[in-house]
């Protein structure tokens, strides 16, 4: 595949609201690679929360807004595995009975990529010239790993970061217990899951845990903050943008 | 039907989580079997793609169930066996109870069978004075303890060695020992007497083959072979979906079943049974009965959204990887089937509305789909069940979700399709969150209901002072000026 000269950024709602630095880091990485970034205004949500809760008509309303906004974009990149899995796998099925929307959904699905997947599989870029001096472990988010089959890409990117020591945690591929509304509706189960995840992270000896989905990262960080543990929790883009000042403000 | 307690999912899961012994047992089980099964699929001579082949075989069988079951029944009848099609669990149970009465059965030995667990066979037989003895070691343990299985393949996984030692000392009158070989010997001695004295053998069916007219059972203890050959009557129960057309297809499903269930290339004892003992044969029962159980399965067959569930062969591989099952244990699911398979099939068999916490109480992590020996898309069906719960569905007797929850999602849908409004709310939230109690680095310690579940064990992230959308706008202005 040829290198695209520009990408359109989809910033999922959680990144936008809680960790805008992660999206800024994505912009930094692309600009360093000489790729222009577009950001269509008016972005909100792909519809996943409603879809997972079973509210399909509400999910369709969100998805229509998303599809309208990104209808004419050639390449869409998002720093989230679960939102891309939603756009790629579920949004087309939501419009099974609406041919016009279904076509648009399928076209959009084929053009939407997760950030690390796009870097490694499409651009063939692994060494981004980043540096980050810390021992780092990686959490496989479920929808990035099992929804998009992205497992090696983020690890390869991390291993090329200068000063970064990569360590695997036990059960990196095990769910952290986020699950969207699940984390609020079934707090006992969710808490049991994240407690184990935190223990595995600690056992790895890492100083920072990195992942590609903000839902998981906020869940993990929430548990760490409650226990007042000093580990850092970062979106992988924040690590890959390390070593030069990220756009628009102080670094991660 | 055995008792249904799906409404108690939340409370029962809390109890499972609080049990550190259960957690250790399930963690050990999942590390051995969960990882082992994935490796066993990779090592298949045909490659892991055999699971997709198996899925297609099962789908074809489900699409032709009527023909396959007719063929199976005809062959078995031609061999001198009886076949009974039971529309409900009650019908299946009373058919068996009738045989027991006619033959004056006092003692029945049983091989492990989930469908008899589902239809509550044991208690009905016991009520008419038949002693029913489970002969699978795990099932025997929980029967002695008066409990129910907490795993489809490893029913006594929740029991510790010490508990079993206690139980055997009390119930079998043996000297107290925690030595597994000695405990197994004690069970074997006790069970051998039962095998020799039994008037009836009861088994499940792992898989039937229409072409050859056989049912088949798989075990590692040899107990099912004893239970199906020694007593004068054998009654086998199968869910109506447990069949494939041809012997070559049977072989593929059998190999995957053994890998999914117990990381084996093949179970130690695989029996193919096509009828009673024939003249001149030295082994086998005088009477052979096959009970084909519907008990709600044809409703799944009739619904294209859930027909795929009938491809399931109950290998339990999904239990061995499910993070939720691994924390809450099997009893939380409130019925015979636990783990991801239970979360889908139990509500469909016993009521979607009352089983709604089973449908919603999973993370949709997808590990079950990857582990499934038949490549069944369980997360897809959990999503379908949630959609039914939200919108209502007359076929499944579900009323649309009303009130607060529905309105919350309606408002949400309005917000995410009106970016101006959405942005204003985001800004308001960033200001209002100042009222909430904070912990380390500005993280929120306590949220009000309905979000309080999050802050039960975790801090909640504060909204960024400026979301990305405004940072981007600022950045563009700066670039424009520069």
XYZ file of C-alpha atoms in Angstrom:
734
model
C 0.000 0.000 0.000
C 1.199 3.497 -0.736
C 1.719 6.018 1.997
C -1.241 8.347 2.376
C -0.443 12.036 2.507
C -3.178 12.878 4.918
C -5.427 11.200 7.452
C -8.676 12.221 9.077
C -8.648 11.925 12.822
C -11.605 10.496 14.695
C -11.238 11.352 18.370
C -13.511 9.057 20.416
C -15.636 10.675 23.107
C -13.582 9.381 26.040
C -10.309 10.647 24.544
C -11.849 14.004 23.735
C -13.282 14.506 27.205
C -10.800 12.800 29.527
C -7.453 12.483 27.773
C -7.177 15.057 24.979
C -3.378 14.689 25.305
C -3.673 11.283 23.655
C -5.268 12.769 20.547
C -2.702 15.573 20.530
C -0.013 12.916 20.662
C -1.534 11.201 17.628
C -1.331 14.511 15.764
C 2.311 14.903 16.805
C 3.231 11.419 15.580
C 1.587 11.954 12.202
C 3.102 15.379 11.724
C 6.514 13.959 12.483
C 5.903 11.421 9.732
C 4.995 14.234 7.353
C 1.338 13.326 7.223
C -1.254 16.049 7.375
C -4.070 15.587 9.879
C -7.646 16.642 9.319
C -10.149 16.903 12.162
C -13.738 17.441 11.039
C -15.544 19.464 13.712
C -18.733 18.193 15.329
C -17.446 14.715 16.262
C -19.140 13.019 19.162
C -19.462 9.227 19.454
C -19.545 6.141 17.224
C -22.606 4.730 19.003
C -20.888 1.906 20.834
C -22.196 2.598 24.363
C -25.823 2.396 23.244
C -25.142 -0.587 21.002
C -23.528 -2.564 23.812
C -26.414 -1.720 26.112
C -28.881 -3.024 23.523
C -30.315 0.371 22.521
C -29.986 -0.085 18.777
C -32.185 2.786 17.591
C -30.174 5.169 19.778
C -26.928 3.590 18.479
C -28.154 4.130 14.923
C -28.743 7.824 15.605
C -25.165 8.204 16.830
C -23.810 6.116 13.963
C -25.683 8.196 11.363
C -24.121 11.335 12.772
C -20.700 9.684 12.613
C -21.192 8.421 9.044
C -22.441 11.799 7.799
C -19.419 13.530 9.279
C -16.870 11.130 7.812
C -18.652 10.319 4.529
C -16.075 11.918 2.261
C -12.900 11.024 4.143
C -10.379 8.795 2.446
C -8.634 7.452 5.541
C -9.966 7.664 9.066
C -7.683 6.919 12.011
C -8.792 6.641 15.626
C -6.769 6.071 18.797
C -9.141 3.345 20.003
C -9.551 -0.341 19.248
C -13.103 -0.629 20.468
C -14.439 2.363 18.509
C -12.780 1.100 15.333
C -14.180 -2.387 15.969
C -17.600 -0.766 16.349
C -17.251 1.128 13.061
C -15.749 -1.830 11.221
C -17.899 -4.702 12.480
C -21.070 -3.460 14.121
C -22.162 -0.244 12.402
C -22.700 -2.022 9.039
C -24.897 -4.647 10.758
C -26.942 -1.891 12.432
C -28.058 -0.793 8.965
C -28.809 -4.248 7.610
C -32.249 -3.104 6.504
C -31.325 0.363 5.255
C -29.387 -0.167 1.995
C -28.241 3.434 1.560
C -26.830 3.718 5.077
C -25.481 0.177 4.901
C -23.422 1.024 1.814
C -22.025 4.143 3.452
C -21.310 2.164 6.621
C -19.426 -0.507 4.695
C -17.419 2.040 2.750
C -16.536 3.858 5.958
C -15.672 0.593 7.715
C -13.113 -0.264 5.041
C -11.434 3.131 5.460
C -11.237 3.259 9.240
C -8.096 2.173 11.081
C -6.896 1.950 14.616
C -3.824 4.114 15.276
C -1.115 1.422 15.800
C -2.604 -0.784 13.113
C -2.395 2.113 10.681
C 1.194 2.937 11.606
C 2.517 -0.615 11.292
C 0.281 -2.336 8.739
C -0.452 0.547 6.401
C 2.495 2.934 6.760
C 5.073 0.279 7.642
C 6.438 2.697 10.234
C 7.837 1.185 13.412
C 10.689 3.417 14.522
C 9.076 6.790 15.081
C 12.142 8.361 16.658
C 10.455 8.546 20.014
C 12.193 8.281 23.345
C 10.661 7.435 26.689
C 12.833 6.434 29.614
C 10.765 3.986 31.658
C 9.945 0.333 32.163
C 6.663 -0.137 30.337
C 4.101 -2.915 30.077
C 1.246 -3.194 27.590
C -2.395 -4.072 28.267
C -4.210 -5.744 25.360
C -7.664 -4.218 25.226
C -10.249 -6.821 24.247
C -11.669 -5.172 21.165
C -8.279 -4.191 19.803
C -6.917 -7.695 20.334
C -9.883 -9.925 19.566
C -11.998 -7.466 17.582
C -9.258 -6.204 15.270
C -6.547 -8.849 15.847
C -4.008 -6.181 16.700
C -1.476 -7.702 19.076
C 2.053 -7.412 17.715
C 1.773 -3.930 16.206
C 1.780 -1.941 19.457
C 4.520 -4.137 20.903
C 6.741 -3.605 17.878
C 6.220 0.139 18.118
C 7.048 0.177 21.824
C 10.204 -1.908 21.387
C 11.601 0.754 19.015
C 11.208 3.582 21.499
C 14.581 4.755 22.820
C 15.145 4.300 26.520
C 11.991 2.231 26.913
C 12.330 -1.140 28.574
C 9.416 -3.349 27.541
C 8.149 -5.972 29.966
C 5.173 -8.312 29.468
C 2.740 -8.652 32.329
C 1.019 -11.928 33.146
C -2.324 -12.287 31.336
C -1.858 -9.133 29.281
C -4.722 -10.369 27.088
C -7.197 -10.741 29.958
C -10.050 -8.257 30.184
C -9.543 -5.427 32.705
C -13.248 -5.425 33.618
C -14.219 -2.111 32.015
C -16.959 -3.193 29.614
C -18.580 0.273 29.368
C -21.816 0.474 31.361
C -20.908 -2.941 32.811
C -18.344 -1.237 35.056
C -21.098 0.813 36.675
C -23.941 -1.749 36.641
C -21.917 -4.729 37.866
C -19.320 -3.003 40.028
C -18.465 -6.091 42.094
C -17.464 -8.184 39.100
C -15.794 -5.250 37.375
C -13.806 -4.400 40.507
C -12.658 -8.003 40.932
C -11.367 -8.007 37.365
C -9.508 -4.717 37.591
C -7.994 -5.702 40.952
C -6.349 -8.699 39.290
C -5.220 -6.592 36.332
C -3.594 -4.097 38.696
C -1.853 -6.936 40.562
C -0.436 -8.321 37.311
C 0.744 -4.867 36.279
C 2.492 -4.439 39.618
C 4.075 -7.897 39.412
C 5.555 -7.010 36.012
C 7.695 -4.367 37.674
C 6.601 -1.768 35.125
C 6.622 1.941 35.961
C 3.989 2.677 33.342
C 1.165 0.733 31.729
C 0.274 1.519 28.169
C -2.728 0.586 26.040
C -4.745 1.534 23.012
C -8.205 2.008 24.498
C -9.028 4.772 26.885
C -11.934 2.951 28.542
C -9.579 0.263 29.856
C -6.917 2.797 30.751
C -9.288 4.935 32.817
C -10.566 1.817 34.562
C -7.029 0.680 35.393
C -5.903 4.164 36.381
C -8.998 4.628 38.532
C -8.068 1.519 40.509
C -4.436 2.634 40.800
C -5.388 6.140 41.967
C -7.759 4.758 44.579
C -4.921 2.662 45.968
C -2.625 5.678 45.628
C -0.128 3.655 43.589
C 2.363 5.793 41.689
C 2.243 3.931 38.330
C 1.627 5.985 35.212
C -1.128 5.045 32.784
C -0.715 6.275 29.233
C -2.293 5.878 25.852
C 0.289 4.380 23.508
C 0.219 7.538 21.362
C 1.498 9.516 24.340
C 4.557 7.241 24.509
C 5.118 7.263 20.760
C 5.030 11.064 20.736
C 7.562 11.188 23.556
C 10.881 12.886 23.020
C 9.653 16.009 21.288
C 7.191 18.541 22.616
C 3.649 17.379 21.923
C 1.311 19.770 20.213
C -0.541 22.363 22.163
C 0.799 22.171 25.667
C 2.853 20.362 28.268
C 3.740 16.725 27.710
C 2.135 13.675 29.271
C -37.055 -28.466 34.962
C -34.519 -27.968 37.706
C -34.766 -24.841 39.835
C -34.014 -21.552 38.079
C -32.325 -18.846 40.137
C -31.119 -16.494 37.433
C -32.597 -13.480 39.258
C -29.931 -13.910 41.921
C -26.973 -13.392 39.583
C -25.734 -10.213 41.254
C -25.931 -11.526 44.825
C -24.562 -14.946 43.951
C -21.692 -13.485 41.946
C -20.786 -11.362 44.968
C -20.609 -14.535 47.023
C -18.333 -16.186 44.438
C -16.028 -13.167 44.322
C -15.699 -13.179 48.099
C -14.490 -16.809 48.102
C -10.688 -16.916 47.797
C -10.655 -20.732 47.593
C -12.940 -20.646 44.570
C -10.781 -17.971 42.976
C -7.624 -20.070 43.365
C -9.346 -23.168 41.973
C -10.766 -21.331 38.964
C -7.540 -19.499 38.308
C -5.668 -22.825 38.237
C -8.313 -24.357 35.992
C -8.210 -21.445 33.559
C -4.426 -21.389 33.403
C -4.245 -25.110 32.630
C -7.244 -25.595 30.378
C -7.750 -22.123 28.916
C -4.215 -21.761 27.612
C -3.967 -25.485 26.880
C -7.022 -25.550 24.635
C -5.782 -22.621 22.566
C -2.513 -24.493 22.075
C -4.368 -27.729 21.206
C -6.286 -25.895 18.471
C -3.027 -24.503 17.083
C -1.531 -28.003 16.963
C -4.430 -29.527 14.997
C -3.102 -31.181 11.830
C -5.713 -29.247 9.827
C -4.857 -26.030 11.676
C -7.125 -23.958 13.934
C -9.401 -23.410 10.917
C -10.956 -26.775 11.723
C -13.195 -24.895 14.174
C -14.776 -23.041 11.257
C -15.235 -26.343 9.410
C -16.900 -27.746 12.501
C -19.151 -24.704 12.726
C -20.309 -25.271 9.157
C -20.937 -28.967 9.895
C -23.021 -28.073 12.927
C -24.962 -25.379 11.083
C -25.790 -27.831 8.333
C -26.934 -30.384 10.895
C -29.126 -27.805 12.645
C -30.671 -26.830 9.304
C -31.562 -30.487 8.681
C -32.460 -31.561 12.191
C -35.795 -33.110 11.248
C -34.247 -35.417 8.671
C -31.260 -36.347 10.800
C -33.324 -37.138 13.887
C -35.741 -39.216 11.837
C -32.848 -41.202 10.377
C -31.272 -41.708 13.801
C -34.578 -42.831 15.303
C -35.275 -45.236 12.437
C -31.858 -46.887 12.803
C -32.126 -47.236 16.556
C -35.647 -48.676 16.319
C -34.467 -51.108 13.638
C -31.806 -52.243 16.098
C -34.428 -52.919 18.767
C -34.096 -49.666 20.703
C -36.858 -47.237 21.660
C -36.806 -43.543 20.810
C -38.971 -40.983 22.569
C -39.284 -37.372 21.473
C -39.999 -35.211 24.514
C -41.406 -31.741 23.902
C -40.700 -30.653 27.482
C -38.412 -31.570 30.310
C -41.428 -32.909 32.240
C -42.281 -35.272 29.384
C -38.719 -36.535 29.240
C -38.560 -37.090 32.967
C -41.916 -38.870 33.195
C -40.995 -41.163 30.289
C -37.948 -42.289 32.229
C -39.921 -42.501 35.454
C -42.441 -44.732 33.647
C -39.715 -47.157 32.593
C -38.416 -47.213 36.153
C -41.889 -48.053 37.494
C -42.531 -50.736 34.890
C -39.198 -52.410 35.588
C -39.395 -51.961 39.335
C -36.127 -50.029 39.365
C -34.659 -49.447 42.830
C -31.203 -48.199 41.883
C -30.058 -46.212 38.866
C -26.442 -45.350 38.030
C -25.793 -42.234 36.022
C -23.107 -40.945 33.739
C -22.545 -37.199 33.717
C -25.210 -35.434 31.704
C -26.055 -31.752 31.529
C -29.449 -32.210 29.913
C -30.680 -34.365 32.807
C -29.399 -31.631 35.122
C -31.416 -29.131 33.058
C -34.664 -31.123 33.241
C -34.230 -32.069 36.908
C -34.365 -35.846 36.402
C -32.768 -36.976 39.652
C -35.244 -35.387 42.030
C -38.269 -36.846 40.223
C -36.798 -40.358 40.233
C -35.810 -39.980 43.872
C -39.373 -38.909 44.715
C -40.678 -42.213 43.434
C -38.196 -44.163 45.501
C -35.384 -44.722 43.011
C -31.899 -44.231 44.377
C -29.990 -42.324 41.676
C -26.214 -42.433 41.950
C -23.979 -40.112 39.982
C -20.879 -42.056 38.908
C -18.656 -39.329 37.489
C -16.260 -38.623 40.359
C -16.945 -34.882 40.376
C -20.711 -35.367 40.132
C -20.519 -38.034 42.858
C -18.764 -35.589 45.172
C -21.341 -32.856 44.728
C -24.196 -35.343 44.979
C -22.845 -36.510 48.331
C -22.495 -32.878 49.368
C -26.037 -32.069 48.203
C -24.812 -29.344 45.861
C -25.118 -28.569 42.174
C -22.394 -28.547 39.491
C -20.427 -25.306 39.134
C -18.681 -26.235 35.888
C -19.963 -28.229 32.922
C -16.962 -30.573 32.759
C -15.449 -30.124 36.226
C -18.626 -30.020 38.337
C -16.837 -30.076 41.700
C -14.177 -27.495 40.853
C -15.435 -25.374 43.759
C -14.651 -28.126 46.307
C -11.255 -28.334 47.964
C -9.378 -31.530 48.674
C -10.001 -31.051 52.387
C -13.731 -30.656 51.848
C -13.788 -33.893 49.844
C -11.761 -35.645 52.565
C -14.297 -34.508 55.157
C -17.232 -35.497 53.003
C -15.911 -38.996 52.241
C -15.056 -39.641 55.879
C -18.607 -38.712 56.851
C -20.577 -40.253 53.995
C -18.477 -43.269 53.029
C -17.205 -44.044 56.505
C -13.555 -44.178 55.456
C -10.668 -42.987 57.654
C -9.959 -39.290 57.045
C -7.428 -38.777 54.262
C -6.608 -35.939 51.880
C -4.613 -38.182 49.564
C -6.316 -37.997 46.113
C -5.496 -41.598 45.065
C -6.910 -42.949 48.353
C -10.023 -40.787 47.995
C -10.491 -41.944 44.411
C -10.091 -45.569 45.504
C -12.789 -45.090 48.131
C -15.181 -43.628 45.547
C -14.359 -46.419 43.133
C -15.115 -49.117 45.717
C -18.413 -47.500 46.659
C -19.426 -46.974 43.030
C -18.470 -50.465 41.894
C -21.102 -51.953 44.187
C -23.669 -49.581 42.719
C -22.728 -50.455 39.137
C -23.166 -54.167 39.864
C -26.480 -53.743 41.695
C -28.129 -51.120 39.446
C -31.366 -51.868 37.582
C -31.021 -48.886 35.290
C -28.202 -46.951 33.650
C -28.725 -43.319 32.655
C -26.446 -41.292 30.411
C -26.347 -38.181 28.333
C -25.217 -38.024 24.722
C -22.183 -36.069 23.607
C -23.027 -36.418 19.955
C -25.155 -38.640 17.740
C -24.498 -39.651 14.160
C -27.482 -40.017 11.840
C -25.738 -41.998 9.127
C -24.694 -44.832 11.437
C -27.559 -44.506 13.914
C -25.316 -44.208 16.955
C -25.259 -42.079 20.011
C -21.877 -41.504 21.550
C -20.555 -40.836 25.025
C -17.098 -39.645 26.062
C -15.531 -40.002 29.503
C -12.176 -40.276 31.175
C -13.182 -42.465 34.079
C -14.890 -45.319 32.244
C -17.934 -44.780 34.423
C -20.288 -44.069 31.541
C -19.320 -47.298 29.816
C -20.067 -49.200 33.010
C -23.361 -47.366 33.531
C -24.492 -48.057 29.970
C -23.463 -51.723 29.691
C -23.915 -53.338 33.119
C -27.533 -52.554 34.105
C -30.375 -54.259 32.213
C -31.859 -50.938 31.016
C -30.038 -47.964 29.493
C -31.844 -44.649 29.093
C -29.885 -42.017 27.181
C -30.938 -38.346 27.079
C -29.936 -35.956 24.329
C -30.788 -32.379 23.474
C -32.402 -32.472 20.047
C -29.493 -30.535 18.542
C -26.717 -33.036 19.395
C -26.431 -34.727 16.050
C -24.428 -34.630 12.855
C -25.168 -36.252 9.529
C -22.130 -38.381 8.745
C -19.429 -40.351 10.483
C -16.594 -38.248 9.028
C -18.321 -35.155 10.449
C -18.801 -36.889 13.780
C -15.054 -37.533 13.908
C -14.214 -33.839 13.432
C -16.654 -32.709 16.132
C -15.449 -35.428 18.518
C -11.815 -34.352 18.176
C -12.695 -30.722 18.820
C -14.941 -31.674 21.740
C -12.052 -33.451 23.468
C -9.685 -30.542 22.884
C -12.228 -27.978 24.056
C -13.324 -29.950 27.101
C -10.093 -31.328 28.469
C -7.150 -30.534 26.146
C -7.039 -34.145 24.953
C -6.616 -35.510 21.455
C -9.340 -37.962 22.386
C -11.184 -38.897 25.578
C -10.123 -42.101 27.299
C -13.439 -43.881 26.754
C -15.456 -43.129 23.636
C -18.521 -45.332 23.218
C -20.786 -45.605 20.185
C -24.143 -47.120 21.065
C -26.830 -48.021 18.571
C -29.286 -50.166 20.514
C -29.688 -52.873 23.159
C -27.699 -56.081 23.392
C -28.247 -58.316 20.398
C -28.719 -62.075 20.566
C -25.359 -63.751 21.033
C -23.697 -60.606 22.467
C -22.298 -60.795 25.972
C -22.500 -57.103 26.981
C -25.094 -54.416 26.931
C -28.574 -53.763 28.296
C -31.730 -55.669 27.479
C -33.533 -52.405 26.834
C -32.187 -49.262 25.257
C -34.133 -45.981 25.228
C -33.122 -42.718 23.640
C -34.959 -39.631 24.890
C -34.636 -36.674 22.536
C -35.322 -33.521 24.519
C -36.675 -30.288 23.065
C -37.489 -28.299 26.217
C -37.358 -24.921 24.491
C -34.725 -25.720 21.889
C -37.113 -25.465 18.951
C -37.721 -21.826 19.930
C -34.009 -21.214 19.385
C -34.240 -23.087 16.101
C -37.088 -20.834 14.993
C -35.168 -17.619 15.692
C -32.345 -16.884 13.247
C -30.684 -14.653 15.849
C -30.193 -17.562 18.243
C -30.160 -20.658 16.052
C -26.357 -20.593 16.187
C -26.556 -21.500 19.874
C -27.740 -24.966 18.865
C -24.277 -25.599 17.385
C -22.968 -25.762 20.971
C -21.757 -29.184 22.175
C -21.273 -28.098 25.836
C -17.515 -28.682 25.814
C -17.130 -25.847 28.365
C -14.049 -24.378 26.708
C -15.668 -20.943 27.072
C -15.809 -21.339 30.866
C -12.089 -21.970 30.918
C -11.266 -18.545 29.470
C -14.097 -16.313 30.660
C -12.781 -13.642 33.038
C -16.222 -13.193 34.592
C -16.787 -16.914 35.177
C -13.269 -17.074 36.602
C -14.258 -14.601 39.349
C -17.879 -15.425 40.137
C -17.938 -19.221 39.639
C -20.656 -21.404 38.164
C -23.318 -21.213 40.858
C -23.892 -17.511 40.193
C -25.524 -18.345 36.864
C -28.439 -19.955 38.695
C -29.016 -22.943 36.402
C -27.345 -26.062 34.983
C -25.303 -24.093 32.445
C -22.732 -21.580 33.605
C -20.153 -19.280 32.039
C -20.628 -17.687 28.614
C -22.709 -20.612 27.295
C -24.951 -20.277 30.345
C -25.244 -16.514 29.917
C -26.747 -17.069 26.474
C -28.564 -20.391 26.662
C -30.041 -20.160 30.154
C -32.102 -17.006 29.510
C -33.273 -18.483 26.209
C -34.378 -21.729 27.873
C -35.686 -20.351 31.151
C -36.792 -16.768 30.455
C -34.974 -13.758 29.045
C -36.616 -11.239 31.341
C -35.726 -13.009 34.569
C -32.252 -13.819 33.239
C -31.465 -10.258 32.210
C -28.482 -9.912 34.518
C -26.916 -12.935 32.830
C -27.287 -11.180 29.468
C -25.844 -7.894 30.723
C -23.352 -9.000 33.323
C -20.500 -9.710 30.906
C -17.772 -7.476 29.528
C -18.079 -8.619 25.870
C -14.349 -9.330 25.900
C -14.694 -11.982 23.199
C -12.432 -14.609 24.794
C -15.286 -17.157 24.657
C -15.624 -16.887 20.905
C -11.927 -17.570 20.380
C -12.054 -20.543 22.752
C -15.240 -22.098 21.381
C -14.551 -25.455 19.768
C -17.468 -24.807 17.405
C -16.521 -21.165 16.758
C -19.843 -19.849 18.062
C -20.222 -16.080 18.274
C -21.435 -15.859 21.867
C -20.812 -12.091 22.223
C -23.040 -11.480 19.202
C -25.877 -13.343 20.913
C -25.332 -11.484 24.202
C -25.753 -8.256 22.214
C -28.942 -9.623 20.615
C -30.298 -10.510 24.049
C -29.534 -7.013 25.302
C -31.322 -5.553 22.277
C -34.362 -7.695 23.104
C -34.290 -6.486 26.700
C -34.083 -2.854 25.627
C -36.667 -2.852 22.848
C -38.904 -5.699 24.020
C -39.730 -8.821 22.033
C -43.081 -10.585 21.931
C -41.622 -13.981 20.876
C -39.476 -14.076 23.978
C -42.069 -12.509 26.225
C -40.002 -9.410 26.964
C -41.554 -6.006 27.564
C -39.611 -2.964 26.409
C -37.381 -1.430 29.063
C -39.228 1.571 30.389
C -38.608 4.577 32.526
C -35.304 6.055 33.467
C -32.934 3.835 31.496
C -34.729 4.287 28.191
C -34.899 8.055 28.698
C -31.216 8.266 29.545
C -30.327 6.628 26.234
C -32.787 8.805 24.330
C -31.222 11.930 25.759
C -27.778 10.532 25.033
C -28.738 9.896 21.389
C -29.993 13.466 21.106
C -26.781 14.871 22.569
C -24.387 12.901 20.373
C -26.240 13.973 17.244
C -26.196 17.664 18.264
C -22.523 18.602 18.631
C -23.215 22.161 19.769
C -25.284 20.986 22.685
C -22.824 18.167 23.387
C -19.947 20.620 23.640
C -21.824 22.941 25.976
C -22.643 20.038 28.267
C -18.998 18.960 28.261
C -17.967 22.447 29.381
C -20.650 22.564 32.050
C -19.493 19.178 33.333
C -15.905 20.395 33.580
C -17.091 23.224 35.844
C -19.625 21.267 37.892
C -17.221 18.454 38.692
C -15.502 20.911 41.029
C -18.241 20.070 43.519
C -17.223 16.415 43.773
C -14.795 15.042 46.376
C -11.299 14.550 44.971
C -8.502 12.097 45.636
C -5.003 11.902 44.180
C -4.174 14.089 41.142
C -7.675 15.520 40.975
C -9.361 12.134 40.448
C -12.903 11.939 41.784
C -13.447 9.861 44.934
C -17.211 9.556 44.923
C -19.864 9.806 42.231
C -23.600 10.032 42.912
C -25.954 7.233 41.758
C -26.411 5.846 39.162
C -22.647 6.166 38.602
C -21.668 5.300 42.159
C -20.813 1.735 41.095
C -17.631 2.994 39.489
C -16.349 4.743 42.587
C -17.059 1.711 44.783
C -13.452 0.603 44.187
C -12.015 3.138 41.749
C -11.515 6.851 41.416
C -13.181 8.490 38.431
C -11.191 10.597 35.981
C -11.868 14.329 35.946
C -12.996 15.867 32.657
C -10.139 17.713 30.974
C -10.322 21.505 31.418
C -10.339 21.810 27.645
C -11.452 18.865 25.502
C -9.543 17.979 22.354
C -12.076 19.804 20.177
C -11.204 23.176 21.690
C -7.479 22.434 21.837
C -7.587 21.645 18.130
C -9.408 24.888 17.354
C -6.841 26.859 19.377
C -4.018 25.060 17.658
C -5.426 25.840 14.183
C -5.740 29.524 15.139
C -2.117 29.577 16.268
C -0.936 27.848 13.079
C -3.008 30.343 11.076
C -1.346 33.310 12.879
C 2.134 31.765 12.507
